């Protein structure tokens, strides 16, 4: 199964590129982040016309996630169940051909030490709990998305410059490791 993850940074603005990519690469599944489109305006017809089924969780501004699949998308869950305080459209889960998919658009956090950073760490902890509950490692599981965290210094052009900064702090990396 060919699975692609793409922070599309506005699906409607990138639609020609998305359609060209789908035709050229023919992935089985595409997980999109930062679609920036409310559900009512999601460009269903174009994507379905390219041969894909769709599950989406939309919102204006910097959020929105979607799963496109050549085959049936089942058991769709949006958001983090049991956590209504996380109202932004940043999480969508589904099953495709026996594979459990989790598509995340992780909170940015703005800067280390601010309230948005603390929220990011709580959000990631809630996602980790959700993964532990819903995505057993005895199954085929794929967690994908835009994590807004570097796994380690290999992901950073200048590690010294970014040391302990947003996206590169150890608490963020630890939270990502839990997911």
mmCIF file of C-alpha atoms in Angstrom:
data_model
loop_
_atom_site.group_PDB
_atom_site.id
_atom_site.type_symbol
_atom_site.label_atom_id
_atom_site.label_comp_id
_atom_site.label_asym_id
_atom_site.label_seq_id
_atom_site.Cartn_x
_atom_site.Cartn_y
_atom_site.Cartn_z
ATOM 1 C CA UNK A 1 0.000 0.000 0.000
ATOM 2 C CA UNK A 2 1.405 3.356 -1.040
ATOM 3 C CA UNK A 3 0.538 5.962 1.624
ATOM 4 C CA UNK A 4 1.420 9.632 1.200
ATOM 5 C CA UNK A 5 1.281 12.417 3.781
ATOM 6 C CA UNK A 6 1.148 16.049 2.637
ATOM 7 C CA UNK A 7 0.686 19.355 4.432
ATOM 8 C CA UNK A 8 -1.117 20.910 1.522
ATOM 9 C CA UNK A 9 -1.384 24.430 3.047
ATOM 10 C CA UNK A 10 -4.826 25.139 1.542
ATOM 11 C CA UNK A 11 -6.341 22.322 -0.468
ATOM 12 C CA UNK A 12 -8.382 24.560 -2.749
ATOM 13 C CA UNK A 13 -5.342 26.707 -3.594
ATOM 14 C CA UNK A 14 -3.279 23.574 -4.334
ATOM 15 C CA UNK A 15 -6.007 21.588 -6.096
ATOM 16 C CA UNK A 16 -4.307 21.576 -9.542
ATOM 17 C CA UNK A 17 -1.102 20.224 -7.944
ATOM 18 C CA UNK A 18 -3.010 17.692 -5.877
ATOM 19 C CA UNK A 19 -4.895 16.358 -8.897
ATOM 20 C CA UNK A 20 -1.719 16.196 -10.986
ATOM 21 C CA UNK A 21 0.053 14.349 -8.158
ATOM 22 C CA UNK A 22 -2.795 11.850 -7.767
ATOM 23 C CA UNK A 23 -2.740 11.115 -11.489
ATOM 24 C CA UNK A 24 1.059 10.877 -11.750
ATOM 25 C CA UNK A 25 1.796 8.909 -8.555
ATOM 26 C CA UNK A 26 -1.489 7.043 -8.051
ATOM 27 C CA UNK A 27 -1.081 6.560 -4.284
ATOM 28 C CA UNK A 28 -3.487 4.219 -2.534
ATOM 29 C CA UNK A 29 -3.989 6.603 0.387
ATOM 30 C CA UNK A 30 -3.231 10.293 0.863
ATOM 31 C CA UNK A 31 -3.355 11.929 4.287
ATOM 32 C CA UNK A 32 -3.653 15.707 4.056
ATOM 33 C CA UNK A 33 -3.082 18.347 6.711
ATOM 34 C CA UNK A 34 -3.818 22.073 6.821
ATOM 35 C CA UNK A 35 -6.583 21.788 4.245
ATOM 36 C CA UNK A 36 -7.981 25.171 5.360
ATOM 37 C CA UNK A 37 -11.467 24.391 4.134
ATOM 38 C CA UNK A 38 -14.755 23.932 5.977
ATOM 39 C CA UNK A 39 -16.601 20.677 5.321
ATOM 40 C CA UNK A 40 -19.322 22.355 3.254
ATOM 41 C CA UNK A 41 -16.751 23.689 0.766
ATOM 42 C CA UNK A 42 -14.515 20.629 0.556
ATOM 43 C CA UNK A 43 -13.744 19.968 -3.148
ATOM 44 C CA UNK A 44 -15.369 16.547 -3.236
ATOM 45 C CA UNK A 45 -16.189 16.391 -6.923
ATOM 46 C CA UNK A 46 -12.628 16.933 -8.138
ATOM 47 C CA UNK A 47 -11.128 14.363 -5.771
ATOM 48 C CA UNK A 48 -13.863 11.797 -6.342
ATOM 49 C CA UNK A 49 -13.456 12.421 -10.086
ATOM 50 C CA UNK A 50 -9.803 11.418 -9.703
ATOM 51 C CA UNK A 51 -10.934 8.061 -8.294
ATOM 52 C CA UNK A 52 -10.658 8.672 -4.553
ATOM 53 C CA UNK A 53 -13.031 8.296 -1.666
ATOM 54 C CA UNK A 54 -12.757 10.966 1.014
ATOM 55 C CA UNK A 55 -13.032 11.399 4.758
ATOM 56 C CA UNK A 56 -12.417 14.900 6.048
ATOM 57 C CA UNK A 57 -12.581 17.098 9.107
ATOM 58 C CA UNK A 58 -12.470 20.696 7.990
ATOM 59 C CA UNK A 59 -11.996 24.118 9.430
ATOM 60 C CA UNK A 60 -10.942 27.529 8.199
ATOM 61 C CA UNK A 61 -7.570 29.100 8.939
ATOM 62 C CA UNK A 62 -4.661 26.795 9.678
ATOM 63 C CA UNK A 63 -6.454 23.538 10.320
ATOM 64 C CA UNK A 64 -8.227 20.700 8.571
ATOM 65 C CA UNK A 65 -7.268 17.094 7.856
ATOM 66 C CA UNK A 66 -8.422 14.592 5.256
ATOM 67 C CA UNK A 67 -7.869 11.024 4.124
ATOM 68 C CA UNK A 68 -8.216 10.150 0.432
ATOM 69 C CA UNK A 69 -8.327 6.495 -0.586
ATOM 70 C CA UNK A 70 -8.756 4.449 -3.745
ATOM 71 C CA UNK A 71 -10.769 1.923 -1.694
ATOM 72 C CA UNK A 72 -13.405 2.147 1.028
ATOM 73 C CA UNK A 73 -12.691 4.292 4.065
ATOM 74 C CA UNK A 74 -14.252 2.821 7.190
ATOM 75 C CA UNK A 75 -14.634 3.614 10.882
ATOM 76 C CA UNK A 76 -13.889 7.336 10.510
ATOM 77 C CA UNK A 77 -13.330 9.219 13.757
ATOM 78 C CA UNK A 78 -12.594 12.938 13.888
ATOM 79 C CA UNK A 79 -10.968 14.768 16.752
ATOM 80 C CA UNK A 80 -9.641 13.163 19.912
ATOM 81 C CA UNK A 81 -12.512 11.172 21.449
ATOM 82 C CA UNK A 82 -13.250 12.197 25.017
ATOM 83 C CA UNK A 83 -11.470 15.540 24.643
ATOM 84 C CA UNK A 84 -13.947 18.175 23.459
ATOM 85 C CA UNK A 85 -11.511 20.877 24.607
ATOM 86 C CA UNK A 86 -9.476 20.076 21.500
ATOM 87 C CA UNK A 87 -11.995 21.513 19.075
ATOM 88 C CA UNK A 88 -9.612 22.328 16.219
ATOM 89 C CA UNK A 89 -9.786 20.063 13.153
ATOM 90 C CA UNK A 90 -6.387 18.416 13.570
ATOM 91 C CA UNK A 91 -7.095 14.690 13.897
ATOM 92 C CA UNK A 92 -8.783 12.123 11.681
ATOM 93 C CA UNK A 93 -8.635 8.356 11.967
ATOM 94 C CA UNK A 94 -9.967 5.621 9.706
ATOM 95 C CA UNK A 95 -9.436 2.096 8.471
ATOM 96 C CA UNK A 96 -8.490 1.333 4.868
ATOM 97 C CA UNK A 97 -7.971 -2.242 3.673
ATOM 98 C CA UNK A 98 -7.237 -3.488 7.184
ATOM 99 C CA UNK A 99 -4.787 -0.675 7.979
ATOM 100 C CA UNK A 100 -5.610 1.692 10.828
ATOM 101 C CA UNK A 101 -4.659 5.241 9.851
ATOM 102 C CA UNK A 102 -4.199 8.252 12.082
ATOM 103 C CA UNK A 103 -3.607 11.579 10.333
ATOM 104 C CA UNK A 104 -2.402 14.365 12.640
ATOM 105 C CA UNK A 105 -1.779 18.045 12.245
ATOM 106 C CA UNK A 106 0.061 18.660 15.493
ATOM 107 C CA UNK A 107 -0.319 22.016 17.228
ATOM 108 C CA UNK A 108 2.643 24.351 16.549
ATOM 109 C CA UNK A 109 3.048 25.696 20.074
ATOM 110 C CA UNK A 110 4.417 29.152 19.132
ATOM 111 C CA UNK A 111 7.413 29.228 21.512
ATOM 112 C CA UNK A 112 8.831 27.205 24.371
ATOM 113 C CA UNK A 113 7.370 28.228 27.709
ATOM 114 C CA UNK A 114 4.244 30.032 26.521
ATOM 115 C CA UNK A 115 0.663 28.887 27.099
ATOM 116 C CA UNK A 116 0.378 27.601 23.506
ATOM 117 C CA UNK A 117 3.447 25.430 24.067
ATOM 118 C CA UNK A 118 1.916 23.987 27.236
ATOM 119 C CA UNK A 119 -1.295 23.329 25.307
ATOM 120 C CA UNK A 120 0.717 21.551 22.571
ATOM 121 C CA UNK A 121 2.255 19.203 25.135
ATOM 122 C CA UNK A 122 -1.162 18.439 26.685
ATOM 123 C CA UNK A 123 -2.637 17.903 23.203
ATOM 124 C CA UNK A 124 0.158 15.509 22.274
ATOM 125 C CA UNK A 125 -0.298 13.635 25.556
ATOM 126 C CA UNK A 126 -4.020 13.247 24.792
ATOM 127 C CA UNK A 127 -3.174 11.967 21.299
ATOM 128 C CA UNK A 128 -0.732 9.454 22.817
ATOM 129 C CA UNK A 129 -3.512 8.164 25.093
ATOM 130 C CA UNK A 130 -5.836 7.903 22.096
ATOM 131 C CA UNK A 131 -3.220 5.939 20.144
ATOM 132 C CA UNK A 132 -2.730 3.561 23.084
ATOM 133 C CA UNK A 133 -6.502 2.985 23.341
ATOM 134 C CA UNK A 134 -7.534 2.784 19.664
ATOM 135 C CA UNK A 135 -4.470 1.631 17.733
ATOM 136 C CA UNK A 136 -3.172 -1.687 19.078
ATOM 137 C CA UNK A 137 0.310 -2.561 17.892
ATOM 138 C CA UNK A 138 -0.979 -6.050 17.078
ATOM 139 C CA UNK A 139 -2.720 -4.429 14.099
ATOM 140 C CA UNK A 140 -1.384 -2.691 10.999
ATOM 141 C CA UNK A 141 -1.136 0.931 12.166
ATOM 142 C CA UNK A 142 0.158 4.005 10.362
ATOM 143 C CA UNK A 143 0.445 7.317 12.207
ATOM 144 C CA UNK A 144 1.194 10.107 9.800
ATOM 145 C CA UNK A 145 0.840 13.834 9.408
ATOM 146 C CA UNK A 146 2.559 17.105 10.076
ATOM 147 C CA UNK A 147 4.052 16.636 13.530
ATOM 148 C CA UNK A 148 5.489 20.134 14.032
ATOM 149 C CA UNK A 149 8.295 18.454 15.990
ATOM 150 C CA UNK A 150 11.709 17.255 14.884
ATOM 151 C CA UNK A 151 12.489 13.694 15.887
ATOM 152 C CA UNK A 152 16.127 14.559 16.517
ATOM 153 C CA UNK A 153 18.895 16.890 15.383
ATOM 154 C CA UNK A 154 19.197 15.130 12.017
ATOM 155 C CA UNK A 155 15.961 16.894 11.073
ATOM 156 C CA UNK A 156 17.427 20.362 11.706
ATOM 157 C CA UNK A 157 19.750 22.344 9.442
ATOM 158 C CA UNK A 158 21.421 24.112 12.386
ATOM 159 C CA UNK A 159 20.888 22.094 15.604
ATOM 160 C CA UNK A 160 22.728 24.551 17.832
ATOM 161 C CA UNK A 161 20.600 27.455 16.652
ATOM 162 C CA UNK A 162 17.390 25.471 17.255
ATOM 163 C CA UNK A 163 18.425 23.803 20.528
ATOM 164 C CA UNK A 164 15.574 24.021 23.057
ATOM 165 C CA UNK A 165 13.452 26.117 20.666
ATOM 166 C CA UNK A 166 9.950 25.338 19.434
ATOM 167 C CA UNK A 167 9.774 22.213 17.242
ATOM 168 C CA UNK A 168 13.116 21.028 18.683
ATOM 169 C CA UNK A 169 12.646 21.043 22.459
ATOM 170 C CA UNK A 170 13.136 17.832 24.400
ATOM 171 C CA UNK A 171 9.620 17.852 25.935
ATOM 172 C CA UNK A 172 8.127 17.987 22.411
ATOM 173 C CA UNK A 173 10.373 15.164 21.235
ATOM 174 C CA UNK A 174 9.464 13.098 24.292
ATOM 175 C CA UNK A 175 5.756 13.712 23.637
ATOM 176 C CA UNK A 176 6.172 12.658 20.012
ATOM 177 C CA UNK A 177 7.983 9.495 21.074
ATOM 178 C CA UNK A 178 4.952 8.558 23.215
ATOM 179 C CA UNK A 179 2.711 8.832 20.166
#
